Each structure stands twice: as structure tokens, then as C-alpha cells.
Amino acid sequence: MYTKTDILARSDTIGNAHQAGLCATVQCCVLGAEAPPDSLIVSVPIHPGYEDQPRNIDLDIDQYLENAGPMVGVRALNTVGVCLEQYPHGAPRRQKYSWSIFYVNQSNPLRPRNRMYDSLKVETAATWPLRSVYSNIVVVKSTREGRVCNVEEKDRSLIEMLVYSFPTHTDDALDMQLHRRRGLISSISDRVPCLFLIPPMQSPVQPHPIYHGDVLMNMVPHFHWANLVMLLNFPFPGPELAEKEMRLRIFEALKTFIPPSDIPEFFDVLDLCEGAVVGSCFPGRLSKSKPFDLNVALGHDREDPMNSFLSRLGFQSTVQDPVKEICGDSVGRVEVYRKRIGTKVVQITALVSKAEALSVVLRSPFTGQMNALTSTTIGSYYPRLMFRNESLCLEGFDLSKLPPTIRPPTFALFPDNSHWTNACGVYCPATWRKTYNDRGLARYRWSVRSQTAGPAPLWGMPPDVDPRHEQLWKGELLSWKMRRRCANPHCPNMVLYDSRQQFLLS
């Protein structure tokens, strides 16, 4: 995979897959580890589902980079490459095209140093010691709008110059990765992705007789959560009544742990910690059952405000080791808060992330736990399953190996999606989804405090709030996949799986 012959052979195979209608491709540049002095223009597949407007993070660079990340689970995309939009770095004007450089930054005795990269470096007193890159380097070309486009022959010399100019010091490289909070990508759109349900209503001028405040107010407490969410998009007074009922249900689920009068402050503190309510308490809001405990995910080293708040409420804190079977390597520390109320002890568990809280949410082995509650929004990455109280399991996860201290999931757990009756769409477990502008994320507005003064058209829509309150959904650039193979007979990714296996590495 490192020589010119092997790289071009892989490109030809991918081209054949494209000709057979198995995948879409784009032309990129590869600097082979053992292919100097030539950089090569090759075909790179686009992840299924992203063919219309592919971004640099939507390309299957694994075809040319070994061990770029796990085959299932979560990948942190900011660690696999950088996006160069100005040249020289830091110039005030963006170039016509941006260039994304993907590489493997870990050494491995089985992976050769990139001799093409070594041949471009110039050792001086200012740059010594020089960094080495192992394995191949993949360079992707994108427009200013963020859509990938084909690398042309005339681009090769510029690409080599950009790779040569890539920072040799770790601090400079890190600054380039985090230069924009969008991380690696140049976005096609900055809109926040949400799912909204269109109400099957008559004309607002002549609403259905049942759609009156007094009647609706008595019906709303009996609504299933999915119907309550749909009501957010109806004309007044539906959204106001829906959000009031949502607030009542959330407070009901939390009051076991936090006194109702302190719940608004609890969410204020949660915002300070860049965190969210996660775990078993979330399905408790759907079924109105009492949750076993309250789990919160907090940003890296952001637990101090939560410590102070819960200590004031009488909680005692202890530190535990993370349960890797549940949260992988995303959690750096677990703070457990306990308080005796009468004859029982209530518990709040804070999962302190090594990065941002979202990585804790997505590294759960269950889709049923990929939900989060902040002070302004309720979000779910698998809303259809959430409303059905179902969950898929991460490939390779063994439920029987959970420690006895961990309670089993309260949702219906399925090993795969073979029971689905419709096409998967964006929720296909065999497709790499990305947190940035994810089309499957459903976010529903609520407010921990009554918003009676808010204009009716904004009910149920993404709120105009402090951006820090929405940092959970926009911060960390992650990619995740639940399974290598889809089991839904109605999904094209299952139908084409065997054919793709003949051409593409998996």
C-alpha cells in the first residue's frame, strides 16, 4: 500500500467500483511512503449517504491510510488531519481552494516513514528536531463552500509545497488544527441541523374543534413524547402547552435528585461545566418511570462548579475509575455524589470527559444513550429508536461482560437492525456519521424557565441563546459508526455490501 504500484492498483480498483455504481469517488493526491519522487493522483471513495455535497470528512481515506481509526465506534477527526485555508498560515485572505492533509501521526515499527515527506523537509536550527510522518499522506482539495473537488495535475506542485510548509512543531500543528472551531472542515453550511415535524393541520384560520386551549390543556398530559414534540410545530397555543408539559416531565424525573426549586440553578451550573444530562434519566422522561440515578457528562476539567453546587445541597463526593465497557476511553474521571434522603440514598454520577461532553455521549455502546439534555435543548442522534424505546448495540460489545455494579439497560436492546421495516436513510448503522451538521440529529427546544414572553413562531425551534449553551452540539468534531455491516434488508448499504467488499477495504 506504500509503493507507487500498490497505490495506483488500489486507485484502479476503486475506479472499477465507481464504474460498477457501487460508490462515488473524487480525485485526491497521495504522497506514498515508499513512492518518491512522485505524488500520485488517485480515486478516493465518498462515504455512502454523502454523495450530493461531500466534505473532506466524508471521504474514505482508510483506503490509503492504515489504522486511521477504529472500524466501528468513535473517531476524533481533529487528530487525523488539518485544513489549510490560508497560505502562508495566518495570512488574512483565504485562498480560492482549501487543502486538507490527512496523515497518521503515530509511529509504528510495521509502518514505514514517509520518504516523500522526508525529501521535502529542510533542517535548520529553527526547525530541529524535525518531525516524521509515517505511512501515506492524503491531500484533499475543497472549494470555499466546503465541497470537495478533483485534484488536477497542475495542483501537484502546490500540494507538495503545502506539505513541505506544514508546521514541524507540535504547537504550530495544534494551532492549525484548532484554528477554527469547525475543526478540520470548511463547511457547506453553518446552519444547525434539526428535524422538525410538519403538522397535519387544517387552516390556522379554521382550526379543528379539538384545537382549543382548554381541551388541549387536558389532553397534553396524556400525550406520548413523540406527539408532544410534534405539537411544538403547531400554531398557538400548542407549542406553549407542549413546552410546559415537557418542563413538568423533566422536573418530575429530576426531583428525585435535585429539589425542584434548585433545578433551574442546576442547569445553570451544567452550562458552566459545558455538560448535559445523559444516561438512564433520559428514557425516564419518555416513559414517566423513575430513573435509577442521574448521570451528567461534563467538559474536561469543568467539574468544580458542579462540586460546589452539589456540596451545598448536602451531597458527599467520591472518585471512581471509569467503566471502560460503557464509556471507552472518553472519560478521564468519574465523580459520584451521594446523599441520604430518609431511608434511601440518591446518587448523581458525573462523567468528566477527557475532551468535551459530546464524546462521552457518542462513545456509549448503546444508541439508546446517545441523547442529551441541556438547559435549552433536548437532543437525540437516534430519535426514531428513542421514541420506540429501542436501542442498537455497538458491534463487538458483550453485555454479559458488564460489571455487576452496572445496571442493565432499561430499553429494548437489539444486536442489529434486521427488524427495521423501512430504509435506514441517515440512521444506517454502517455509515460514518459526523457531529458537524449531522442530518440525523433531532433537537427540540425547551427552557428550564418559563418563556411566556417568547414569540410564538420560535416555539420548538432552535433558540436564540448564548452560544455557550449550544456548545455541546457544535464543539468537538467526531465521527462514529455502530456496525460494519447493515442488516436492514430495505437498506441499499446492505444490498451492496458484498459487492463493495470485492473492491473496497473495510
Short mmCIF file of C-alpha atoms in Angstrom, two decimals:
data_model
loop_
_atom_site.label_atom_id
_atom_site.label_comp_id
_atom_site.label_asym_id
_atom_site.label_seq_id
_atom_site.Cartn_x
_atom_site.Cartn_y
_atom_site.Cartn_z
CA MET A 1 0.00 0.00 0.00
CA TYR A 2 3.03 2.29 0.20
CA THR A 3 4.68 1.90 -3.19
CA LYS A 4 3.62 3.62 -6.39
CA THR A 5 2.50 0.33 -7.93
CA ASP A 6 0.34 -0.63 -4.95
CA ILE A 7 -1.23 2.82 -4.60
CA LEU A 8 -2.16 3.05 -8.28
CA ALA A 9 -3.53 -0.50 -8.19
CA ARG A 10 -5.78 0.47 -5.25
CA SER A 11 -6.92 3.55 -7.16
CA ASP A 12 -7.80 1.45 -10.21
CA THR A 13 -9.82 -0.94 -8.04
CA ILE A 14 -11.75 1.96 -6.53
CA GLY A 15 -12.32 3.33 -10.03
CA ASN A 16 -13.79 -0.02 -11.05
CA ALA A 17 -16.14 0.12 -8.06
CA HIS A 18 -17.25 3.56 -9.20
CA GLN A 19 -17.86 2.30 -12.73
CA ALA A 20 -19.97 -0.52 -11.29
CA GLY A 21 -22.14 2.02 -9.45
CA LEU A 22 -21.01 0.86 -6.00
CA CYS A 23 -19.63 4.18 -4.78
CA ALA A 24 -18.98 7.79 -5.73
CA THR A 25 -15.38 8.99 -5.89
CA VAL A 26 -13.27 12.14 -6.02
CA GLN A 27 -9.70 12.61 -7.23
CA CYS A 28 -7.19 13.32 -4.44
CA CYS A 29 -3.42 13.37 -4.07
CA VAL A 30 -1.40 10.74 -2.21
CA LEU A 31 2.21 11.09 -1.13
CA GLY A 32 3.20 7.46 -0.83
CA ALA A 33 5.53 6.44 1.97
CA GLU A 34 7.69 4.47 -0.46
CA ALA A 35 6.75 6.19 -3.72
CA PRO A 36 9.15 9.15 -4.11
CA PRO A 37 9.78 11.27 -6.04
CA ASP A 38 6.21 11.40 -7.40
CA SER A 39 2.99 12.43 -5.73
CA LEU A 40 0.06 10.49 -7.17
CA ILE A 41 -3.48 11.46 -8.16
CA VAL A 42 -5.87 8.71 -7.09
CA SER A 43 -9.57 7.93 -6.69
CA VAL A 44 -10.96 8.11 -3.15
CA PRO A 45 -14.46 6.79 -2.28
CA ILE A 46 -17.09 9.01 -0.69
CA HIS A 47 -18.91 7.67 2.35
CA PRO A 48 -22.39 6.37 1.41
CA GLY A 49 -25.07 8.96 2.05
CA TYR A 50 -22.81 11.96 1.46
CA GLU A 51 -22.52 11.84 -2.32
CA ASP A 52 -24.52 15.02 -3.02
CA GLN A 53 -22.37 17.51 -1.09
CA PRO A 54 -19.26 15.67 0.11
CA ARG A 55 -16.90 17.43 2.52
CA ASN A 56 -13.33 16.48 3.31
CA ILE A 57 -14.51 14.49 6.35
CA ASP A 58 -16.87 12.49 4.12
CA LEU A 59 -14.09 10.65 2.26
CA ASP A 60 -13.00 7.08 2.94
CA ILE A 61 -9.32 7.88 3.45
CA ASP A 62 -8.88 4.45 5.08
CA GLN A 63 -8.36 3.10 1.58
CA TYR A 64 -4.89 4.71 1.66
CA LEU A 65 -4.19 5.25 5.38
CA GLU A 66 -3.79 2.19 7.57
CA ASN A 67 -5.13 2.37 11.12
CA ALA A 68 -6.52 5.87 10.71
CA GLY A 69 -9.01 4.93 13.42
CA PRO A 70 -11.27 2.14 14.70
CA MET A 71 -13.50 0.37 12.19
CA VAL A 72 -16.55 0.93 14.43
CA GLY A 73 -17.11 3.32 17.29
CA VAL A 74 -15.93 6.92 17.51
CA ARG A 75 -13.12 8.77 15.79
CA ALA A 76 -11.84 12.22 16.75
CA LEU A 77 -11.43 13.83 13.33
CA ASN A 78 -9.29 16.74 14.50
CA THR A 79 -6.48 14.29 15.23
CA VAL A 80 -6.21 12.84 11.72
CA GLY A 81 -5.55 15.95 9.68
CA VAL A 82 -5.52 19.69 9.20
CA CYS A 83 -7.24 22.07 6.80
CA LEU A 84 -5.11 24.81 5.20
CA GLU A 85 -7.21 27.76 4.06
CA GLN A 86 -4.56 30.50 4.01
CA TYR A 87 -1.06 30.44 2.68
CA PRO A 88 1.19 31.28 4.38
CA HIS A 89 -0.56 30.08 7.54
CA GLY A 90 -2.16 33.06 9.27
CA ALA A 91 -2.50 35.18 6.12
CA PRO A 92 -5.58 37.47 6.29
CA ARG A 93 -7.05 36.32 2.97
CA ARG A 94 -8.38 32.85 2.24
CA GLN A 95 -7.24 31.10 -0.90
CA LYS A 96 -9.61 30.03 -3.66
CA TYR A 97 -9.30 26.41 -2.54
CA SER A 98 -8.59 24.82 0.81
CA TRP A 99 -6.35 21.81 1.22
CA SER A 100 -6.87 19.09 3.81
CA ILE A 101 -3.86 16.99 4.77
CA PHE A 102 -4.62 13.58 6.30
CA TYR A 103 -1.86 11.57 7.92
CA VAL A 104 -1.15 9.06 10.69
CA ASN A 105 0.81 10.79 13.44
CA GLN A 106 1.82 7.70 15.41
CA SER A 107 4.99 5.77 14.74
CA ASN A 108 4.78 2.02 14.29
CA PRO A 109 7.57 -0.45 13.53
CA LEU A 110 5.33 -2.04 10.88
CA ARG A 111 4.58 1.29 9.20
CA PRO A 112 7.34 2.95 7.14
CA ARG A 113 8.36 6.58 7.44
CA ASN A 114 7.11 8.68 4.58
CA ARG A 115 10.22 9.17 2.45
CA MET A 116 8.38 11.60 0.18
CA TYR A 117 7.73 13.86 3.19
CA ASP A 118 11.32 13.45 4.40
CA SER A 119 12.61 14.55 1.00
CA LEU A 120 10.68 17.83 1.28
CA LYS A 121 11.97 18.85 4.71
CA VAL A 122 14.77 21.33 5.27
CA GLU A 123 16.57 21.01 8.59
CA THR A 124 17.57 24.30 10.22
CA ALA A 125 18.30 25.44 13.76
CA ALA A 126 14.76 26.77 13.97
CA THR A 127 13.07 23.54 12.88
CA TRP A 128 15.26 20.91 14.56
CA PRO A 129 14.35 18.27 15.59
CA LEU A 130 12.26 17.53 12.55
CA ARG A 131 9.01 15.63 12.86
CA SER A 132 8.49 12.47 10.85
CA VAL A 133 5.29 11.25 9.25
CA TYR A 134 4.57 7.53 8.96
CA SER A 135 2.53 5.81 6.28
CA ASN A 136 0.97 7.68 3.35
CA ILE A 137 -0.27 11.27 3.24
CA VAL A 138 -3.62 12.05 1.59
CA VAL A 139 -4.38 15.60 0.40
CA VAL A 140 -7.96 16.66 -0.43
CA LYS A 141 -8.99 19.76 -2.40
CA SER A 142 -12.13 21.72 -1.44
CA THR A 143 -13.91 24.84 -2.62
CA ARG A 144 -14.53 27.84 -0.37
CA GLU A 145 -18.03 26.48 0.21
CA GLY A 146 -16.52 23.29 1.63
CA ARG A 147 -17.37 20.86 -1.17
CA VAL A 148 -14.57 18.56 -2.26
CA CYS A 149 -13.43 18.74 -5.87
CA ASN A 150 -10.99 16.83 -8.04
CA VAL A 151 -7.26 17.39 -7.70
CA GLU A 152 -5.76 18.19 -11.10
CA GLU A 153 -2.31 17.54 -12.48
CA LYS A 154 -1.42 21.23 -12.18
CA ASP A 155 -2.12 21.08 -8.42
CA ARG A 156 0.63 18.59 -7.61
CA SER A 157 3.48 21.06 -7.20
CA LEU A 158 1.35 23.32 -4.99
CA ILE A 159 0.35 20.34 -2.85
CA GLU A 160 3.98 19.34 -2.36
CA MET A 161 4.82 22.92 -1.34
CA LEU A 162 1.96 22.99 1.17
CA VAL A 163 3.00 19.66 2.66
CA TYR A 164 6.57 20.94 2.83
CA SER A 165 5.32 24.07 4.63
CA PHE A 166 3.28 22.06 7.11
CA PRO A 167 4.35 23.03 10.67
CA THR A 168 7.14 20.90 12.09
CA HIS A 169 6.50 21.94 15.70
CA THR A 170 3.67 20.30 17.63
CA ASP A 171 2.33 23.60 18.97
CA ASP A 172 2.06 25.06 15.49
CA ALA A 173 0.33 21.96 14.16
CA LEU A 174 -2.14 22.00 17.04
CA ASP A 175 -2.91 25.66 16.41
CA MET A 176 -3.64 24.87 12.79
CA GLN A 177 -5.97 22.02 13.71
CA LEU A 178 -7.95 24.18 16.10
CA HIS A 179 -7.63 27.35 14.05
CA ARG A 180 -11.42 27.31 13.54
CA ARG A 181 -13.88 25.68 15.86
CA ARG A 182 -15.28 23.87 12.87
CA GLY A 183 -12.07 21.90 13.13
CA LEU A 184 -10.91 20.06 10.05
CA ILE A 185 -13.63 21.10 7.67
CA SER A 186 -14.64 24.01 5.54
CA SER A 187 -18.39 23.85 5.93
CA ILE A 188 -21.00 23.85 3.21
CA SER A 189 -23.50 25.42 5.57
CA ASP A 190 -23.34 26.86 9.07
CA ARG A 191 -26.94 26.06 9.83
CA VAL A 192 -27.70 23.95 12.88
CA PRO A 193 -29.26 20.69 11.71
CA CYS A 194 -32.58 19.82 13.29
CA LEU A 195 -35.56 17.66 12.49
CA PHE A 196 -38.93 19.36 12.50
CA LEU A 197 -42.27 17.67 12.06
CA ILE A 198 -44.85 19.23 9.74
CA PRO A 199 -48.23 19.34 11.50
CA PRO A 200 -51.11 17.71 9.60
CA MET A 201 -53.39 20.64 10.40
CA GLN A 202 -56.33 22.33 8.79
CA SER A 203 -56.04 26.04 8.03
CA PRO A 204 -54.91 28.04 11.09
CA VAL A 205 -57.87 30.35 10.44
CA GLN A 206 -60.30 27.48 10.98
CA PRO A 207 -58.60 25.03 13.33
CA HIS A 208 -60.03 21.66 14.24
CA PRO A 209 -62.62 21.93 17.06
CA ILE A 210 -60.37 19.92 19.34
CA TYR A 211 -57.63 22.51 18.97
CA HIS A 212 -58.72 24.84 21.76
CA GLY A 213 -56.72 25.79 24.82
CA ASP A 214 -58.96 24.24 27.49
CA VAL A 215 -59.45 20.96 25.63
CA LEU A 216 -55.82 20.70 24.57
CA MET A 217 -54.57 21.52 28.06
CA ASN A 218 -56.40 18.49 29.43
CA MET A 219 -55.13 16.22 26.64
CA VAL A 220 -51.44 17.16 26.66
CA PRO A 221 -50.54 15.34 29.92
CA HIS A 222 -51.58 12.06 28.26
CA PHE A 223 -49.54 12.58 25.06
CA HIS A 224 -46.72 10.25 24.13
CA TRP A 225 -43.42 12.08 23.94
CA ALA A 226 -43.37 11.88 20.13
CA ASN A 227 -46.79 13.58 19.93
CA LEU A 228 -45.62 16.20 22.39
CA VAL A 229 -42.67 17.01 20.17
CA MET A 230 -44.93 17.26 17.12
CA LEU A 231 -47.13 19.73 18.98
CA LEU A 232 -44.16 22.12 19.18
CA ASN A 233 -44.69 22.90 15.49
CA PHE A 234 -48.42 23.58 15.66
CA PRO A 235 -49.93 27.06 15.89
CA PHE A 236 -50.51 28.72 19.24
CA PRO A 237 -51.33 27.54 21.93
CA GLY A 238 -49.88 24.11 21.07
CA PRO A 239 -46.18 24.97 21.42
CA GLU A 240 -46.67 26.75 24.72
CA LEU A 241 -48.63 23.86 26.21
CA ALA A 242 -46.14 21.31 24.83
CA GLU A 243 -43.14 23.05 26.31
CA LYS A 244 -44.90 23.46 29.65
CA GLU A 245 -45.64 19.73 29.72
CA MET A 246 -42.06 18.92 28.72
CA ARG A 247 -40.83 21.06 31.59
CA LEU A 248 -43.16 19.30 34.03
CA ARG A 249 -41.96 15.85 32.93
CA ILE A 250 -38.30 16.81 33.10
CA PHE A 251 -38.71 18.33 36.55
CA GLU A 252 -40.60 15.21 37.65
CA ALA A 253 -37.70 13.00 36.53
CA LEU A 254 -35.09 15.19 38.23
CA LYS A 255 -36.81 15.99 41.51
CA THR A 256 -35.71 12.66 42.97
CA PHE A 257 -32.16 14.01 42.92
CA ILE A 258 -32.48 17.80 42.91
CA PRO A 259 -35.09 19.82 44.84
CA PRO A 260 -37.48 21.37 42.28
CA SER A 261 -36.62 24.90 43.40
CA ASP A 262 -32.92 24.21 42.66
CA ILE A 263 -33.37 22.60 39.23
CA PRO A 264 -33.02 25.90 37.29
CA GLU A 265 -29.74 26.60 39.07
CA PHE A 266 -28.64 23.01 38.40
CA PHE A 267 -28.94 23.64 34.67
CA ASP A 268 -27.11 26.97 35.03
CA VAL A 269 -24.24 25.10 36.68
CA LEU A 270 -24.42 22.43 33.97
CA ASP A 271 -23.94 25.17 31.36
CA LEU A 272 -20.87 26.42 33.25
CA CYS A 273 -19.50 22.88 33.15
CA GLU A 274 -20.19 22.61 29.38
CA GLY A 275 -22.19 19.49 30.17
CA ALA A 276 -25.52 17.75 29.75
CA VAL A 277 -27.82 15.25 31.43
CA VAL A 278 -27.29 11.82 29.87
CA GLY A 279 -27.94 8.17 30.63
CA SER A 280 -30.87 6.44 32.29
CA CYS A 281 -32.68 9.64 33.25
CA PHE A 282 -33.37 10.43 29.61
CA PRO A 283 -35.68 7.46 28.81
CA GLY A 284 -37.26 8.11 32.20
CA ARG A 285 -38.68 11.32 30.75
CA LEU A 286 -40.31 9.35 27.95
CA SER A 287 -41.94 6.62 29.99
CA LYS A 288 -42.51 8.71 33.14
CA SER A 289 -40.79 5.96 35.13
CA LYS A 290 -38.45 6.87 37.96
CA PRO A 291 -34.79 6.79 36.88
CA PHE A 292 -32.29 4.75 38.90
CA ASP A 293 -29.71 7.51 39.04
CA LEU A 294 -28.79 10.79 37.43
CA ASN A 295 -25.84 10.87 35.04
CA VAL A 296 -24.24 14.03 33.72
CA ALA A 297 -21.39 14.40 31.24
CA LEU A 298 -19.05 17.34 31.87
CA GLY A 299 -16.34 19.00 29.80
CA HIS A 300 -12.66 18.44 30.51
CA ASP A 301 -11.69 19.75 33.99
CA ARG A 302 -15.02 21.57 34.30
CA GLU A 303 -16.41 19.77 37.34
CA ASP A 304 -15.62 22.39 40.02
CA PRO A 305 -18.92 24.35 39.70
CA MET A 306 -20.86 21.07 39.96
CA ASN A 307 -18.84 20.03 43.01
CA SER A 308 -19.68 23.29 44.78
CA PHE A 309 -23.36 23.18 43.85
CA LEU A 310 -23.98 19.59 44.94
CA SER A 311 -21.92 20.04 48.10
CA ARG A 312 -24.21 22.91 49.08
CA LEU A 313 -27.18 20.56 48.61
CA GLY A 314 -25.63 18.06 51.03
CA PHE A 315 -24.06 15.55 48.62
CA GLN A 316 -20.83 13.73 49.52
CA SER A 317 -18.36 13.14 46.69
CA THR A 318 -16.09 10.20 45.89
CA VAL A 319 -13.91 9.48 42.86
CA GLN A 320 -14.16 6.22 40.92
CA ASP A 321 -12.39 4.73 37.94
CA PRO A 322 -14.27 4.91 34.62
CA VAL A 323 -16.01 1.75 33.43
CA LYS A 324 -14.33 1.29 30.06
CA GLU A 325 -17.00 -1.12 28.86
CA ILE A 326 -19.51 1.74 28.98
CA CYS A 327 -17.57 4.91 28.16
CA GLY A 328 -14.47 3.63 26.39
CA ASP A 329 -11.51 5.97 26.69
CA SER A 330 -13.59 9.17 26.65
CA VAL A 331 -13.85 9.66 30.43
CA GLY A 332 -10.92 10.84 32.48
CA ARG A 333 -12.57 10.74 35.89
CA VAL A 334 -15.87 9.74 37.49
CA GLU A 335 -17.26 11.81 40.36
CA VAL A 336 -20.01 10.06 42.33
CA TYR A 337 -22.21 12.20 44.59
CA ARG A 338 -24.42 10.54 47.22
CA LYS A 339 -26.98 11.92 49.63
CA ARG A 340 -29.23 10.13 52.10
CA ILE A 341 -32.87 11.15 51.93
CA GLY A 342 -34.91 9.31 54.53
CA THR A 343 -34.25 5.60 54.16
CA LYS A 344 -32.72 5.70 50.68
CA VAL A 345 -29.57 7.08 49.12
CA VAL A 346 -29.77 9.06 45.88
CA GLN A 347 -26.80 9.14 43.55
CA ILE A 348 -25.58 11.53 40.88
CA THR A 349 -22.72 10.39 38.64
CA ALA A 350 -20.60 12.95 36.79
CA LEU A 351 -18.55 11.65 33.86
CA VAL A 352 -15.71 14.13 33.35
CA SER A 353 -14.63 13.93 29.72
CA LYS A 354 -11.05 13.91 28.51
CA ALA A 355 -12.19 16.36 25.84
CA GLU A 356 -15.78 17.58 25.53
CA ALA A 357 -19.02 16.15 26.88
CA LEU A 358 -20.26 15.08 23.45
CA SER A 359 -17.53 12.44 23.17
CA VAL A 360 -18.97 10.77 26.29
CA VAL A 361 -22.44 10.72 24.72
CA LEU A 362 -21.32 9.15 21.45
CA ARG A 363 -18.93 6.63 22.97
CA SER A 364 -21.75 4.78 24.64
CA PRO A 365 -22.15 1.23 23.27
CA PHE A 366 -25.92 1.82 23.00
CA THR A 367 -27.76 4.15 20.64
CA GLY A 368 -30.37 4.41 23.39
CA GLN A 369 -27.93 6.52 25.40
CA MET A 370 -26.92 8.84 22.57
CA ASN A 371 -29.25 11.52 23.86
CA ALA A 372 -28.54 14.64 25.89
CA LEU A 373 -30.45 17.33 27.75
CA THR A 374 -29.13 20.87 28.19
CA SER A 375 -30.82 23.95 29.62
CA THR A 376 -32.23 24.86 26.20
CA THR A 377 -32.50 21.72 24.07
CA ILE A 378 -33.28 18.03 24.10
CA GLY A 379 -31.17 16.22 21.52
CA SER A 380 -31.14 12.69 20.18
CA TYR A 381 -28.94 11.17 17.49
CA TYR A 382 -31.39 8.28 17.00
CA PRO A 383 -34.82 9.86 17.66
CA ARG A 384 -36.86 7.12 15.98
CA LEU A 385 -35.34 4.49 18.25
CA MET A 386 -35.66 6.78 21.25
CA PHE A 387 -39.38 7.21 20.74
CA ARG A 388 -39.78 3.42 20.43
CA ASN A 389 -37.58 2.84 23.49
CA GLU A 390 -35.28 0.68 21.36
CA SER A 391 -31.53 0.60 21.05
CA LEU A 392 -28.89 -0.90 18.80
CA CYS A 393 -25.70 -2.26 20.28
CA LEU A 394 -22.17 -1.40 19.15
CA GLU A 395 -20.60 -4.21 17.15
CA GLY A 396 -18.40 -6.37 19.36
CA PHE A 397 -19.96 -5.24 22.63
CA ASP A 398 -20.74 -8.08 25.04
CA LEU A 399 -23.48 -7.18 27.51
CA SER A 400 -22.57 -10.15 29.72
CA LYS A 401 -19.17 -8.62 30.50
CA LEU A 402 -20.61 -5.55 32.20
CA PRO A 403 -19.50 -5.23 35.84
CA PRO A 404 -22.20 -6.28 38.35
CA THR A 405 -22.35 -2.69 39.64
CA ILE A 406 -23.74 -1.50 36.29
CA ARG A 407 -27.49 -1.77 35.89
CA PRO A 408 -28.70 -3.36 32.62
CA PRO A 409 -30.28 -1.01 30.06
CA THR A 410 -33.95 -0.16 30.51
CA PHE A 411 -34.62 -0.05 26.76
CA ALA A 412 -35.18 -2.94 24.35
CA LEU A 413 -31.72 -3.90 23.10
CA PHE A 414 -31.23 -5.32 19.59
CA PRO A 415 -27.95 -6.78 18.26
CA ASP A 416 -28.62 -5.37 14.77
CA ASN A 417 -31.29 -3.62 12.70
CA SER A 418 -32.62 -6.62 10.79
CA HIS A 419 -36.11 -5.93 12.21
CA TRP A 420 -36.38 -2.47 10.60
CA THR A 421 -39.18 -2.24 8.04
CA ASN A 422 -38.05 0.86 6.10
CA ALA A 423 -34.83 2.11 4.55
CA CYS A 424 -32.30 3.36 7.11
CA GLY A 425 -31.56 6.72 5.50
CA VAL A 426 -29.21 8.82 7.60
CA TYR A 427 -29.57 6.40 10.52
CA CYS A 428 -27.82 3.49 8.83
CA PRO A 429 -25.56 1.93 11.49
CA ALA A 430 -22.98 1.05 8.82
CA THR A 431 -22.46 4.67 7.70
CA TRP A 432 -19.94 7.06 9.23
CA ARG A 433 -21.94 9.93 10.72
CA LYS A 434 -20.30 13.20 11.73
CA THR A 435 -21.25 15.57 14.50
CA TYR A 436 -20.86 18.66 12.30
CA ASN A 437 -24.17 19.39 10.55
CA ASP A 438 -25.37 15.85 11.20
CA ARG A 439 -28.64 15.39 9.34
CA GLY A 440 -29.96 12.80 11.78
CA LEU A 441 -29.66 14.84 14.97
CA ALA A 442 -33.08 15.81 16.31
CA ARG A 443 -33.02 18.81 18.61
CA TYR A 444 -36.12 20.11 20.35
CA ARG A 445 -36.34 23.34 22.21
CA TRP A 446 -37.35 23.60 25.82
CA SER A 447 -36.48 26.02 28.59
CA VAL A 448 -35.80 25.36 32.22
CA ARG A 449 -37.62 28.61 32.98
CA SER A 450 -40.98 29.67 31.59
CA GLN A 451 -40.70 31.61 28.32
CA THR A 452 -44.15 33.19 28.24
CA ALA A 453 -42.79 36.33 26.60
CA GLY A 454 -41.30 34.45 23.67
CA PRO A 455 -42.84 34.97 20.22
CA ALA A 456 -45.00 32.08 19.07
CA PRO A 457 -43.08 31.37 15.81
CA LEU A 458 -39.99 30.44 17.83
CA TRP A 459 -41.64 27.79 19.96
CA GLY A 460 -39.99 24.45 19.30
CA MET A 461 -37.32 25.98 17.07
CA PRO A 462 -33.59 26.34 17.89
CA PRO A 463 -33.49 29.19 20.42
CA ASP A 464 -31.51 32.38 20.08
CA VAL A 465 -29.48 31.88 23.22
CA ASP A 466 -25.94 32.34 24.43
CA PRO A 467 -23.77 30.25 22.05
CA ARG A 468 -22.06 28.72 25.06
CA HIS A 469 -25.31 26.94 25.88
CA GLU A 470 -25.19 25.21 22.48
CA GLN A 471 -21.50 24.31 22.64
CA LEU A 472 -22.33 20.66 23.32
CA TRP A 473 -23.68 20.16 19.79
CA LYS A 474 -21.11 22.26 17.93
CA GLY A 475 -17.84 21.74 19.75
CA GLU A 476 -15.98 18.51 19.11
CA LEU A 477 -15.64 17.15 15.57
CA LEU A 478 -16.35 13.43 15.84
CA SER A 479 -17.30 10.62 13.50
CA TRP A 480 -18.98 7.38 14.56
CA LYS A 481 -20.35 4.14 13.17
CA MET A 482 -22.17 1.38 15.06
CA ARG A 483 -21.58 -1.58 12.75
CA ARG A 484 -19.52 -2.56 9.73
CA ARG A 485 -22.49 -4.19 8.03
CA CYS A 486 -26.11 -3.08 7.90
CA ALA A 487 -28.66 -5.86 8.49
CA ASN A 488 -31.73 -4.00 7.23
CA PRO A 489 -32.95 -5.74 4.04
CA HIS A 490 -34.54 -2.46 2.89
CA CYS A 491 -31.24 -0.51 3.00
CA PRO A 492 -29.02 -0.21 -0.10
CA ASN A 493 -25.94 -0.39 2.11
CA MET A 494 -26.86 -3.97 2.99
CA VAL A 495 -27.74 -4.90 -0.59
CA LEU A 496 -24.43 -3.56 -1.92
CA TYR A 497 -22.23 -4.74 0.95
CA ASP A 498 -20.92 -7.97 -0.62
CA SER A 499 -20.25 -6.26 -3.95
CA ARG A 500 -18.38 -3.40 -2.29
CA GLN A 501 -16.27 -5.89 -0.35
CA GLN A 502 -14.81 -7.11 -3.63
CA PHE A 503 -13.35 -3.67 -4.34
CA LEU A 504 -13.04 -1.65 -1.12
CA LEU A 505 -11.08 -2.23 2.06
CA SER A 506 -13.21 -2.42 5.20
#
